[in-house]
Amino acid sequence: MDKIKIIGGKPLNGKVEVSGAKNAALPILISSLLADGPCRFSRVPRLQDIRTTLKLLGHLGVSVNAHLDQNQVELHADHIHTLDAPYDLVKTMRASVVVLGPLLARFGRAKVSLPGGCAIGARPIGFHLAGLEKLGAEIQLEGGYVIASAKRLRGNRVAFEFPSVGATENLLMASVLAEGETILENCAKEPEVVDLAKTLKAMGAQIEGEGTETIHVQGKTSLVGCDHEIMGDRIEAGTFLAAGFASGGNVRVDGLNPDYIESLLVKFEEAGAKITRGDGFIGLQSLGRPKAVDMTTQPYPGFPTDMQAQFMAVMAVAEGASLISETIFENRFMHVSELARLGADIAIRGNTAIVKGQKSLRGAPIMATDLRASASLIIAGLCAQGETVIDRIYHLDRGYERVEEKIQQLGGSIERVR
Ligand code: EPZ
């Protein structure tokens, strides 16, 4: 089992280019199920979750031509021979549940394993299923599987109980081939949803309002293949900026629109960092130890839950105490006990963590528990005195491409040990 070894205490300086966004690439690769022709995607990040998605698409019968070393993938869903997404594939990556919409829309049937929970929460999919039923799908739950069928989906009005990213993506992909107009209300506004909509429009879908809470879709009878470049990963960018800030350095991240993490940049500025918002890049210069600031995670454009753990690592070495509230997932504080092993002083009260900043942390052996928690532990290890060894970093490889190389590029002492 691989581990990551870090010798902390050195400021990170320099610049790094972010990879394509995992949370845009996953639904976009799956959207190829909707198209009659071949789809070519570029800037696809080389990640475990991407390989899992390609395996699932291959299992369904999609012809997969992947050159992940060049971040290129070509997909053609012209010989789908099964409509079953089995448990062993779905359980490792819950985002697979968004195959439901496309399979139903194009083939009228789907059998997809219920994803099950994960470390950060139960993560049910009721909003997805309620929406698909509104479009006329028959849904049964049997033996841990969702069995869905529809002669042809019919457009309708669907109001989400919560602006769920996955439910918005599933219904967007179902509605583009449904009969007539679909109005999706209380949608997720995340940039990754907008990138998916852009891809669907390149296939000939008729969509308006993506990125706002109401999306209008006019269903088509078929869609063509397309070329699309995946957007830059804003969470990866935020992670490197947080590492630069916590370590007292000066970091620039290239390859993304700064607007997409404005709520994070505002918090870094409140905490005393100097931020430069460029055309396609963001610069962060720390002007001394971070100041403690409070933060609450919210749906986009609020502070992203996927940056909560990384932000907590910065607050762990800040001047003063900060209150960090997690409102999106019910169990996303697993990094707290591992940060405490490095000397962080954090108390949890319900969905709020009280973080009392320490002048410095001390390296220790720790363990990753989920994807973004692993990133938080790397940030803490980089600013702790001495050696930190992080175990179970397979969590990290799900969402960060060549992370140790990129941190080495910024001057960090980090290496992967077998
Ligand atoms: C997406 O997950 C992301 N994953 C998550 O990133 C991200 O944290 C999350 O959106 C929120 O931004 C991908 O895009 C692959 P939700 P998703 O549906 O779609 C509840 C990462 O680290 N809910 O917006 O699963 C749910 O339990 C990952 O890259 C229901 O109750 O998130 C959660 O509490 C982690 N019923 C909340 O809504 C439903 O039917 C938000 O979930 C659907 C969701």
Tab-separated table of C-alpha atoms and ligand atoms in Angstrom:
chain	number	residue	atom	x	y	z
A	1	MET	CA	0.000	0.000	0.000
A	2	ASP	CA	1.503	3.340	-1.067
A	3	LYS	CA	2.201	6.042	1.501
A	4	ILE	CA	3.129	9.701	1.215
A	5	LYS	CA	6.118	10.978	3.206
A	6	ILE	CA	6.430	14.713	3.863
A	7	ILE	CA	9.139	16.759	5.575
A	8	GLY	CA	7.259	19.924	6.547
A	9	GLY	CA	8.147	23.449	7.581
A	10	LYS	CA	9.154	24.899	4.189
A	11	PRO	CA	7.079	27.590	2.392
A	12	LEU	CA	5.706	26.519	-1.021
A	13	ASN	CA	6.678	28.849	-3.864
A	14	GLY	CA	6.113	28.689	-7.612
A	15	LYS	CA	3.363	27.869	-10.058
A	16	VAL	CA	1.427	24.809	-11.105
A	17	GLU	CA	-1.102	24.013	-13.846
A	18	VAL	CA	-4.279	22.263	-12.637
A	19	SER	CA	-5.637	19.169	-14.406
A	20	GLY	CA	-9.096	18.816	-15.915
A	21	ALA	CA	-11.847	18.804	-13.285
A	22	LYS	CA	-12.743	15.357	-11.930
A	23	ASN	CA	-16.302	16.403	-11.098
A	24	ALA	CA	-16.875	17.718	-14.615
A	25	ALA	CA	-15.150	14.826	-16.384
A	26	LEU	CA	-17.155	12.072	-14.664
A	27	PRO	CA	-20.651	13.161	-15.841
A	28	ILE	CA	-19.261	14.371	-19.191
A	29	LEU	CA	-17.711	10.968	-20.020
A	30	ILE	CA	-21.028	9.350	-19.054
A	31	SER	CA	-22.958	11.782	-21.300
A	32	SER	CA	-21.376	9.994	-24.302
A	33	LEU	CA	-24.125	7.363	-23.774
A	34	LEU	CA	-26.582	9.897	-25.213
A	35	ALA	CA	-24.796	10.511	-28.532
A	36	ASP	CA	-25.186	8.491	-31.777
A	37	GLY	CA	-21.687	9.521	-32.903
A	38	PRO	CA	-18.195	9.407	-31.341
A	39	CYS	CA	-17.227	11.909	-28.591
A	40	ARG	CA	-13.663	13.132	-28.155
A	41	PHE	CA	-12.769	14.602	-24.757
A	42	SER	CA	-9.508	16.358	-23.924
A	43	ARG	CA	-7.933	17.481	-20.635
A	44	VAL	CA	-9.391	14.362	-19.009
A	45	PRO	CA	-7.534	13.940	-15.694
A	46	ARG	CA	-5.628	10.676	-15.184
A	47	LEU	CA	-7.413	9.545	-11.996
A	48	GLN	CA	-8.692	6.304	-10.475
A	49	ASP	CA	-12.300	7.543	-10.709
A	50	ILE	CA	-11.846	8.215	-14.432
A	51	ARG	CA	-10.513	4.691	-14.990
A	52	THR	CA	-13.519	3.327	-13.055
A	53	THR	CA	-15.911	5.355	-15.221
A	54	LEU	CA	-14.250	4.099	-18.431
A	55	LYS	CA	-14.496	0.536	-17.128
A	56	LEU	CA	-18.217	1.013	-16.454
A	57	LEU	CA	-18.823	2.522	-19.908
A	58	GLY	CA	-16.863	-0.338	-21.482
A	59	HIS	CA	-18.976	-2.827	-19.498
A	60	LEU	CA	-22.149	-1.237	-20.972
A	61	GLY	CA	-20.703	-1.670	-24.483
A	62	VAL	CA	-19.298	1.793	-25.214
A	63	SER	CA	-16.182	1.581	-27.405
A	64	VAL	CA	-13.492	3.237	-25.300
A	65	ASN	CA	-10.297	4.576	-26.830
A	66	ALA	CA	-8.409	6.186	-23.933
A	67	HIS	CA	-4.947	7.808	-23.986
A	68	LEU	CA	-4.929	9.093	-20.408
A	69	ASP	CA	-1.195	9.834	-20.610
A	70	GLN	CA	-2.245	12.551	-23.071
A	71	ASN	CA	-5.454	13.203	-21.105
A	72	GLN	CA	-7.465	12.263	-24.227
A	73	VAL	CA	-10.467	9.917	-24.399
A	74	GLU	CA	-12.645	8.936	-27.376
A	75	LEU	CA	-15.977	7.236	-26.657
A	76	HIS	CA	-18.618	5.850	-29.004
A	77	ALA	CA	-21.868	4.413	-27.584
A	78	ASP	CA	-22.848	2.596	-30.795
A	79	HIS	CA	-22.959	-0.981	-29.521
A	80	ILE	CA	-24.525	-0.810	-26.061
A	81	HIS	CA	-25.166	-4.449	-25.154
A	82	THR	CA	-26.237	-4.232	-21.528
A	83	LEU	CA	-28.133	-1.676	-19.477
A	84	ASP	CA	-26.878	-3.001	-16.139
A	85	ALA	CA	-24.418	-1.022	-13.978
A	86	PRO	CA	-23.255	-3.663	-11.465
A	87	TYR	CA	-22.582	-3.145	-7.760
A	88	ASP	CA	-18.881	-3.957	-7.949
A	89	LEU	CA	-18.376	-1.018	-10.292
A	90	VAL	CA	-20.881	1.440	-8.775
A	91	LYS	CA	-19.837	0.852	-5.138
A	92	THR	CA	-16.328	2.184	-5.779
A	93	MET	CA	-17.648	5.335	-7.385
A	94	ARG	CA	-21.085	6.652	-6.537
A	95	ALA	CA	-21.010	9.212	-9.372
A	96	SER	CA	-21.835	6.222	-11.626
A	97	VAL	CA	-25.458	6.698	-10.567
A	98	VAL	CA	-25.729	9.393	-13.275
A	99	VAL	CA	-25.765	6.651	-15.929
A	100	LEU	CA	-29.461	6.287	-15.033
A	101	GLY	CA	-30.600	9.386	-16.903
A	102	PRO	CA	-28.757	8.735	-20.182
A	103	LEU	CA	-29.593	4.987	-20.316
A	104	LEU	CA	-33.276	5.690	-19.656
A	105	ALA	CA	-33.402	8.564	-22.130
A	106	ARG	CA	-31.740	6.753	-25.026
A	107	PHE	CA	-32.568	3.069	-24.383
A	108	GLY	CA	-35.716	3.230	-22.235
A	109	ARG	CA	-34.331	1.021	-19.483
A	110	ALA	CA	-31.604	0.883	-16.846
A	111	LYS	CA	-30.593	-1.333	-13.951
A	112	VAL	CA	-28.136	0.492	-11.702
A	113	SER	CA	-26.839	-0.615	-8.333
A	114	LEU	CA	-27.760	1.670	-5.460
A	115	PRO	CA	-24.422	3.359	-4.730
A	116	GLY	CA	-24.522	2.828	-0.982
A	117	GLY	CA	-23.082	5.379	1.385
A	118	CYS	CA	-19.516	6.459	1.654
A	119	ALA	CA	-17.245	7.831	4.367
A	120	ILE	CA	-18.731	11.342	4.267
A	121	GLY	CA	-22.391	10.399	4.471
A	122	ALA	CA	-25.382	8.237	3.527
A	123	ARG	CA	-25.642	10.060	0.178
A	124	PRO	CA	-29.100	8.784	-0.859
A	125	ILE	CA	-30.381	9.325	-4.406
A	126	GLY	CA	-34.063	10.034	-3.746
A	127	PHE	CA	-33.955	13.389	-5.569
A	128	HIS	CA	-32.624	11.634	-8.679
A	129	LEU	CA	-35.376	8.976	-8.631
A	130	ALA	CA	-38.224	11.413	-7.838
A	131	GLY	CA	-37.124	13.563	-10.797
A	132	LEU	CA	-36.947	10.639	-13.222
A	133	GLU	CA	-40.429	9.505	-12.157
A	134	LYS	CA	-41.714	13.020	-12.960
A	135	LEU	CA	-40.416	12.429	-16.505
A	136	GLY	CA	-42.491	9.235	-16.659
A	137	ALA	CA	-39.970	6.568	-15.603
A	138	GLU	CA	-41.176	3.473	-13.715
A	139	ILE	CA	-38.735	2.979	-10.834
A	140	GLN	CA	-38.411	-0.155	-8.687
A	141	LEU	CA	-35.860	-0.892	-5.968
A	142	GLU	CA	-34.924	-4.563	-5.862
A	143	GLY	CA	-31.983	-6.381	-4.296
A	144	GLY	CA	-29.939	-3.201	-3.942
A	145	TYR	CA	-30.607	-2.180	-7.536
A	146	VAL	CA	-32.645	0.616	-9.113
A	147	ILE	CA	-34.624	-0.865	-12.016
A	148	ALA	CA	-35.973	1.919	-14.211
A	149	SER	CA	-37.940	1.796	-17.465
A	150	ALA	CA	-39.789	4.231	-19.732
A	151	LYS	CA	-41.116	3.820	-23.269
A	152	ARG	CA	-40.087	7.412	-23.893
A	153	LEU	CA	-39.406	10.013	-21.205
A	154	ARG	CA	-41.789	12.960	-21.365
A	155	GLY	CA	-40.727	16.493	-20.489
A	156	ASN	CA	-42.158	17.893	-17.246
A	157	ARG	CA	-41.500	20.360	-14.459
A	158	VAL	CA	-39.062	19.012	-11.811
A	159	ALA	CA	-38.344	21.001	-8.637
A	160	PHE	CA	-35.412	19.631	-6.617
A	161	GLU	CA	-35.824	19.551	-2.840
A	162	PHE	CA	-32.155	20.586	-2.598
A	163	PRO	CA	-29.758	21.872	-5.314
A	164	SER	CA	-28.105	18.452	-5.648
A	165	VAL	CA	-25.230	18.362	-8.168
A	166	GLY	CA	-25.754	14.711	-9.125
A	167	ALA	CA	-29.546	14.959	-9.351
A	168	THR	CA	-29.276	18.062	-11.560
A	169	GLU	CA	-26.811	16.239	-13.849
A	170	ASN	CA	-28.919	13.064	-13.993
A	171	LEU	CA	-32.102	14.954	-14.876
A	172	LEU	CA	-30.304	17.232	-17.346
A	173	MET	CA	-29.055	14.162	-19.220
A	174	ALA	CA	-32.477	12.469	-19.044
A	175	SER	CA	-34.361	15.529	-20.321
A	176	VAL	CA	-32.266	16.224	-23.455
A	177	LEU	CA	-33.871	13.211	-25.208
A	178	ALA	CA	-37.271	13.393	-23.475
A	179	GLU	CA	-40.364	14.410	-25.480
A	180	GLY	CA	-41.140	18.122	-25.203
A	181	GLU	CA	-39.989	20.696	-22.661
A	182	THR	CA	-38.520	20.012	-19.232
A	183	ILE	CA	-38.153	22.745	-16.609
A	184	LEU	CA	-35.676	21.922	-13.816
A	185	GLU	CA	-36.032	24.148	-10.733
A	186	ASN	CA	-33.799	24.663	-7.692
A	187	CYS	CA	-30.872	23.273	-9.736
A	188	ALA	CA	-27.239	23.055	-8.651
A	189	LYS	CA	-25.298	25.991	-10.180
A	190	GLU	CA	-21.803	24.469	-9.898
A	191	PRO	CA	-19.468	25.230	-12.848
A	192	GLU	CA	-19.141	21.471	-13.420
A	193	VAL	CA	-22.892	21.315	-14.178
A	194	VAL	CA	-22.411	24.184	-16.658
A	195	ASP	CA	-19.523	22.292	-18.304
A	196	LEU	CA	-21.794	19.241	-18.714
A	197	ALA	CA	-24.512	21.458	-20.261
A	198	LYS	CA	-21.910	22.907	-22.657
A	199	THR	CA	-21.003	19.352	-23.739
A	200	LEU	CA	-24.659	18.387	-24.262
A	201	LYS	CA	-25.219	21.539	-26.355
A	202	ALA	CA	-22.189	20.571	-28.469
A	203	MET	CA	-24.082	17.304	-29.114
A	204	GLY	CA	-27.067	19.326	-30.311
A	205	ALA	CA	-29.117	19.494	-27.098
A	206	GLN	CA	-31.308	22.567	-26.555
A	207	ILE	CA	-30.605	23.893	-23.026
A	208	GLU	CA	-31.031	27.327	-21.444
A	209	GLY	CA	-30.329	28.606	-17.933
A	210	GLU	CA	-27.502	26.267	-16.933
A	211	GLY	CA	-25.635	27.841	-13.977
A	212	THR	CA	-28.839	29.396	-12.635
A	213	GLU	CA	-31.466	27.747	-10.432
A	214	THR	CA	-33.856	27.147	-13.377
A	215	ILE	CA	-32.853	25.196	-16.489
A	216	HIS	CA	-35.117	24.849	-19.572
A	217	VAL	CA	-34.571	21.884	-21.910
A	218	GLN	CA	-36.320	21.186	-25.246
A	219	GLY	CA	-36.009	17.421	-25.837
A	220	LYS	CA	-34.537	16.142	-29.122
A	221	THR	CA	-34.960	12.767	-30.842
A	222	SER	CA	-31.218	12.163	-31.126
A	223	LEU	CA	-27.834	13.758	-30.407
A	224	VAL	CA	-24.576	13.689	-32.373
A	225	GLY	CA	-21.016	13.116	-31.158
A	226	CYS	CA	-18.888	16.094	-30.098
A	227	ASP	CA	-15.436	17.333	-29.106
A	228	HIS	CA	-15.039	18.967	-25.700
A	229	GLU	CA	-12.190	20.104	-23.459
A	230	ILE	CA	-12.881	19.522	-19.735
A	231	MET	CA	-12.729	22.673	-17.563
A	232	GLY	CA	-9.868	23.150	-15.067
A	233	ASP	CA	-10.233	21.632	-11.603
A	234	ARG	CA	-11.176	24.475	-9.252
A	235	ILE	CA	-10.933	22.250	-6.142
A	236	GLU	CA	-7.418	21.127	-7.066
A	237	ALA	CA	-6.550	24.819	-7.551
A	238	GLY	CA	-8.019	25.724	-4.147
A	239	THR	CA	-6.065	22.887	-2.567
A	240	PHE	CA	-2.695	24.170	-3.842
A	241	LEU	CA	-3.558	27.758	-2.844
A	242	ALA	CA	-4.440	26.529	0.661
A	243	ALA	CA	-1.085	24.706	0.841
A	244	GLY	CA	0.734	27.888	-0.221
A	245	PHE	CA	-1.105	29.934	2.398
A	246	ALA	CA	-0.681	27.483	5.296
A	247	SER	CA	3.053	27.095	4.559
A	248	GLY	CA	3.640	30.870	4.324
A	249	GLY	CA	4.569	30.830	0.640
A	250	ASN	CA	3.666	32.368	-2.704
A	251	VAL	CA	1.786	30.104	-5.136
A	252	ARG	CA	0.185	30.625	-8.552
A	253	VAL	CA	-2.254	28.143	-10.093
A	254	ASP	CA	-2.891	28.194	-13.857
A	255	GLY	CA	-5.652	26.802	-16.052
A	256	LEU	CA	-8.946	27.835	-14.479
A	257	ASN	CA	-11.418	30.724	-14.251
A	258	PRO	CA	-10.824	32.487	-10.878
A	259	ASP	CA	-14.544	33.322	-10.647
A	260	TYR	CA	-15.258	29.635	-9.943
A	261	ILE	CA	-13.735	29.764	-6.452
A	262	GLU	CA	-14.431	33.443	-5.586
A	263	SER	CA	-16.069	32.437	-2.251
A	264	LEU	CA	-12.811	30.687	-1.273
A	265	LEU	CA	-10.591	33.569	-2.438
A	266	VAL	CA	-12.628	36.037	-0.352
A	267	LYS	CA	-12.020	33.863	2.735
A	268	PHE	CA	-8.275	33.703	2.031
A	269	GLU	CA	-8.241	37.528	1.755
A	270	GLU	CA	-10.193	37.857	5.020
A	271	ALA	CA	-7.534	35.602	6.578
A	272	GLY	CA	-4.797	37.995	5.375
A	273	ALA	CA	-3.543	36.533	2.078
A	274	LYS	CA	-2.896	38.734	-0.960
A	275	ILE	CA	-4.852	37.313	-3.916
A	276	THR	CA	-4.309	38.114	-7.616
A	277	ARG	CA	-7.167	37.154	-9.961
A	278	GLY	CA	-5.712	36.839	-13.472
A	279	ASP	CA	-6.976	35.713	-16.860
A	280	GLY	CA	-6.995	31.956	-16.358
A	281	PHE	CA	-4.863	31.998	-13.192
A	282	ILE	CA	-4.899	32.853	-9.475
A	283	GLY	CA	-1.959	34.041	-7.357
A	284	LEU	CA	-1.805	33.782	-3.559
A	285	GLN	CA	0.873	35.499	-1.518
A	286	SER	CA	0.864	34.895	2.224
A	287	LEU	CA	1.809	38.013	4.205
A	288	GLY	CA	2.487	36.142	7.448
A	289	ARG	CA	0.534	33.662	9.559
A	290	PRO	CA	-3.130	33.285	8.491
A	291	LYS	CA	-5.737	34.993	10.669
A	292	ALA	CA	-8.626	32.831	11.965
A	293	VAL	CA	-11.899	33.405	10.079
A	294	ASP	CA	-15.258	31.628	10.354
A	295	MET	CA	-16.622	29.688	7.361
A	296	THR	CA	-19.810	27.779	6.442
A	297	THR	CA	-20.067	25.488	3.417
A	298	GLN	CA	-22.935	26.197	0.997
A	299	PRO	CA	-24.096	25.112	-2.475
A	300	TYR	CA	-22.427	27.094	-5.289
A	301	PRO	CA	-21.624	29.986	-5.362
A	302	GLY	CA	-21.124	29.601	-1.594
A	303	PHE	CA	-17.973	28.154	-0.021
A	304	PRO	CA	-17.500	24.657	-1.572
A	305	THR	CA	-17.815	21.675	0.768
A	306	ASP	CA	-14.985	20.033	-1.208
A	307	MET	CA	-12.630	22.711	0.170
A	308	GLN	CA	-13.783	22.490	3.821
A	309	ALA	CA	-11.135	20.019	4.966
A	310	GLN	CA	-8.326	21.889	3.181
A	311	PHE	CA	-9.474	25.216	4.657
A	312	MET	CA	-9.525	23.656	8.124
A	313	ALA	CA	-5.857	22.713	7.719
A	314	VAL	CA	-5.089	26.403	7.102
A	315	MET	CA	-7.123	27.458	10.148
A	316	ALA	CA	-5.271	24.840	12.245
A	317	VAL	CA	-2.172	27.082	12.079
A	318	ALA	CA	-4.022	30.442	12.045
A	319	GLU	CA	-3.897	33.164	14.683
A	320	GLY	CA	-7.073	32.836	16.779
A	321	ALA	CA	-10.080	30.521	16.772
A	322	SER	CA	-12.385	29.855	13.802
A	323	LEU	CA	-15.801	28.215	13.500
A	324	ILE	CA	-16.141	25.923	10.498
A	325	SER	CA	-19.664	24.646	9.737
A	326	GLU	CA	-20.357	21.836	7.257
A	327	THR	CA	-23.937	22.079	5.951
A	328	ILE	CA	-23.785	19.799	2.875
A	329	PHE	CA	-22.688	16.399	4.208
A	330	GLU	CA	-23.469	14.907	7.602
A	331	ASN	CA	-20.104	13.323	8.332
A	332	ARG	CA	-17.356	15.312	6.702
A	333	PHE	CA	-15.072	15.875	9.689
A	334	MET	CA	-13.041	12.653	9.536
A	335	HIS	CA	-9.872	14.679	8.959
A	336	VAL	CA	-10.273	16.307	12.415
A	337	SER	CA	-8.911	13.370	14.449
A	338	GLU	CA	-5.987	12.951	12.049
A	339	LEU	CA	-5.178	16.691	12.176
A	340	ALA	CA	-5.270	16.399	15.987
A	341	ARG	CA	-2.477	13.810	15.763
A	342	LEU	CA	-0.330	16.591	14.265
A	343	GLY	CA	-1.145	18.845	17.235
A	344	ALA	CA	-4.199	20.672	15.877
A	345	ASP	CA	-6.698	21.816	18.549
A	346	ILE	CA	-10.177	21.185	17.103
A	347	ALA	CA	-13.447	20.484	18.933
A	348	ILE	CA	-16.613	19.348	17.152
A	349	ARG	CA	-20.079	20.505	18.203
A	350	GLY	CA	-22.711	19.055	15.849
A	351	ASN	CA	-21.909	20.234	12.320
A	352	THR	CA	-19.472	22.877	13.530
A	353	ALA	CA	-15.741	22.506	14.267
A	354	ILE	CA	-14.072	25.015	16.614
A	355	VAL	CA	-10.480	25.324	15.395
A	356	LYS	CA	-7.979	26.981	17.778
A	357	GLY	CA	-5.010	27.896	15.603
A	358	GLN	CA	-1.570	26.673	16.723
A	359	LYS	CA	1.730	28.411	16.068
A	360	SER	CA	2.985	25.205	14.512
A	361	LEU	CA	2.088	21.539	14.109
A	362	ARG	CA	4.375	18.532	14.538
A	363	GLY	CA	4.735	15.692	12.030
A	364	ALA	CA	3.373	12.196	12.872
A	365	PRO	CA	2.124	9.045	11.138
A	366	ILE	CA	-1.524	9.599	10.043
A	367	MET	CA	-4.172	7.992	7.830
A	368	ALA	CA	-6.317	9.283	4.970
A	369	THR	CA	-10.056	8.559	5.281
A	370	ASP	CA	-11.589	10.153	2.189
A	371	LEU	CA	-10.512	12.147	-0.835
A	372	ARG	CA	-10.554	15.728	0.442
A	373	ALA	CA	-9.480	14.718	3.958
A	374	SER	CA	-6.294	13.304	2.353
A	375	ALA	CA	-5.633	16.709	0.760
A	376	SER	CA	-6.129	18.396	4.122
A	377	LEU	CA	-3.581	16.060	5.730
A	378	ILE	CA	-1.033	16.856	3.007
A	379	ILE	CA	-1.475	20.589	3.657
A	380	ALA	CA	-1.042	20.071	7.408
A	381	GLY	CA	1.987	17.814	6.858
A	382	LEU	CA	3.615	20.448	4.643
A	383	CYS	CA	3.407	23.075	7.378
A	384	ALA	CA	4.160	20.735	10.326
A	385	GLN	CA	7.692	20.555	11.735
A	386	GLY	CA	9.366	17.241	10.989
A	387	GLU	CA	8.198	14.119	9.157
A	388	THR	CA	4.595	13.123	8.405
A	389	VAL	CA	3.718	9.791	6.797
A	390	ILE	CA	0.180	9.436	5.405
A	391	ASP	CA	-1.249	5.959	4.912
A	392	ARG	CA	-4.197	4.782	2.704
A	393	ILE	CA	-3.483	7.388	0.037
A	394	TYR	CA	-5.544	5.431	-2.513
A	395	HIS	CA	-8.226	7.941	-1.408
A	396	LEU	CA	-5.997	10.722	-2.728
A	397	ASP	CA	-5.391	9.055	-6.096
A	398	ARG	CA	-9.134	9.122	-6.778
A	399	GLY	CA	-9.124	12.883	-7.153
A	400	TYR	CA	-5.621	14.318	-7.575
A	401	GLU	CA	-3.426	13.647	-10.630
A	402	ARG	CA	0.335	13.364	-9.784
A	403	VAL	CA	-0.167	15.430	-6.621
A	404	GLU	CA	3.304	14.781	-5.210
A	405	GLU	CA	4.948	15.868	-8.485
A	406	LYS	CA	2.987	19.126	-8.446
A	407	ILE	CA	3.867	19.825	-4.813
A	408	GLN	CA	7.550	19.020	-5.515
A	409	GLN	CA	7.274	21.592	-8.341
A	410	LEU	CA	6.288	24.103	-5.626
A	411	GLY	CA	9.332	23.192	-3.540
A	412	GLY	CA	7.610	20.870	-1.069
A	413	SER	CA	9.526	17.880	0.351
A	414	ILE	CA	7.051	15.136	-0.475
A	415	GLU	CA	7.498	11.662	-1.930
A	416	ARG	CA	5.424	8.546	-2.521
A	417	VAL	CA	6.845	5.486	-0.776
A	418	ARG	CA	5.753	2.004	-1.844
B	1	EPZ	C1	-21.085	16.077	-5.998
B	1	EPZ	O1	-21.551	14.985	-5.234
B	1	EPZ	C2	-19.568	15.961	-6.017
B	1	EPZ	N1	-19.174	14.711	-6.678
B	1	EPZ	C3	-19.031	15.996	-4.585
B	1	EPZ	O2	-17.619	15.960	-4.656
B	1	EPZ	C4	-19.458	17.325	-3.959
B	1	EPZ	O3	-19.022	17.360	-2.613
B	1	EPZ	C5	-20.990	17.447	-4.004
B	1	EPZ	O4	-21.436	17.328	-5.379
B	1	EPZ	C6	-21.477	18.785	-3.466
B	1	EPZ	O5	-20.902	19.816	-4.179
B	1	EPZ	C7	-19.187	14.664	-8.026
B	1	EPZ	O6	-19.518	15.621	-8.707
B	1	EPZ	C8	-18.749	13.363	-8.640
B	1	EPZ	P1	-25.094	16.346	-3.977
B	1	EPZ	P2	-23.147	14.648	-5.191
B	1	EPZ	O7	-26.079	15.471	-4.668
B	1	EPZ	O8	-23.744	14.951	-6.517
B	1	EPZ	C9	-27.852	14.999	-0.345
B	1	EPZ	C10	-15.481	15.175	-4.152
B	1	EPZ	O9	-14.813	15.255	-3.117
B	1	EPZ	N2	-28.663	14.294	-1.349
B	1	EPZ	O10	-25.008	17.784	-4.344
B	1	EPZ	O11	-23.305	13.290	-4.621
B	1	EPZ	C11	-26.481	14.362	-0.200
B	1	EPZ	O12	-26.542	13.266	0.691
B	1	EPZ	C12	-16.946	14.819	-4.074
B	1	EPZ	O13	-15.037	15.410	-5.313
B	1	EPZ	C13	-29.850	13.669	-0.936
B	1	EPZ	O14	-30.186	13.692	0.248
B	1	EPZ	O15	-23.632	15.734	-4.130
B	1	EPZ	C14	-25.659	15.493	0.346
B	1	EPZ	O16	-25.852	15.577	1.744
B	1	EPZ	C15	-17.381	14.512	-2.652
B	1	EPZ	N3	-30.603	13.013	-1.849
B	1	EPZ	C16	-26.271	16.730	-0.334
B	1	EPZ	O17	-27.567	16.322	-0.804
B	1	EPZ	C17	-30.258	12.964	-3.183
B	1	EPZ	O18	-30.992	12.378	-4.000
B	1	EPZ	C18	-25.470	17.245	-1.542
B	1	EPZ	O19	-25.305	16.157	-2.394
B	1	EPZ	C19	-29.051	13.614	-3.589
B	1	EPZ	C20	-28.277	14.279	-2.652
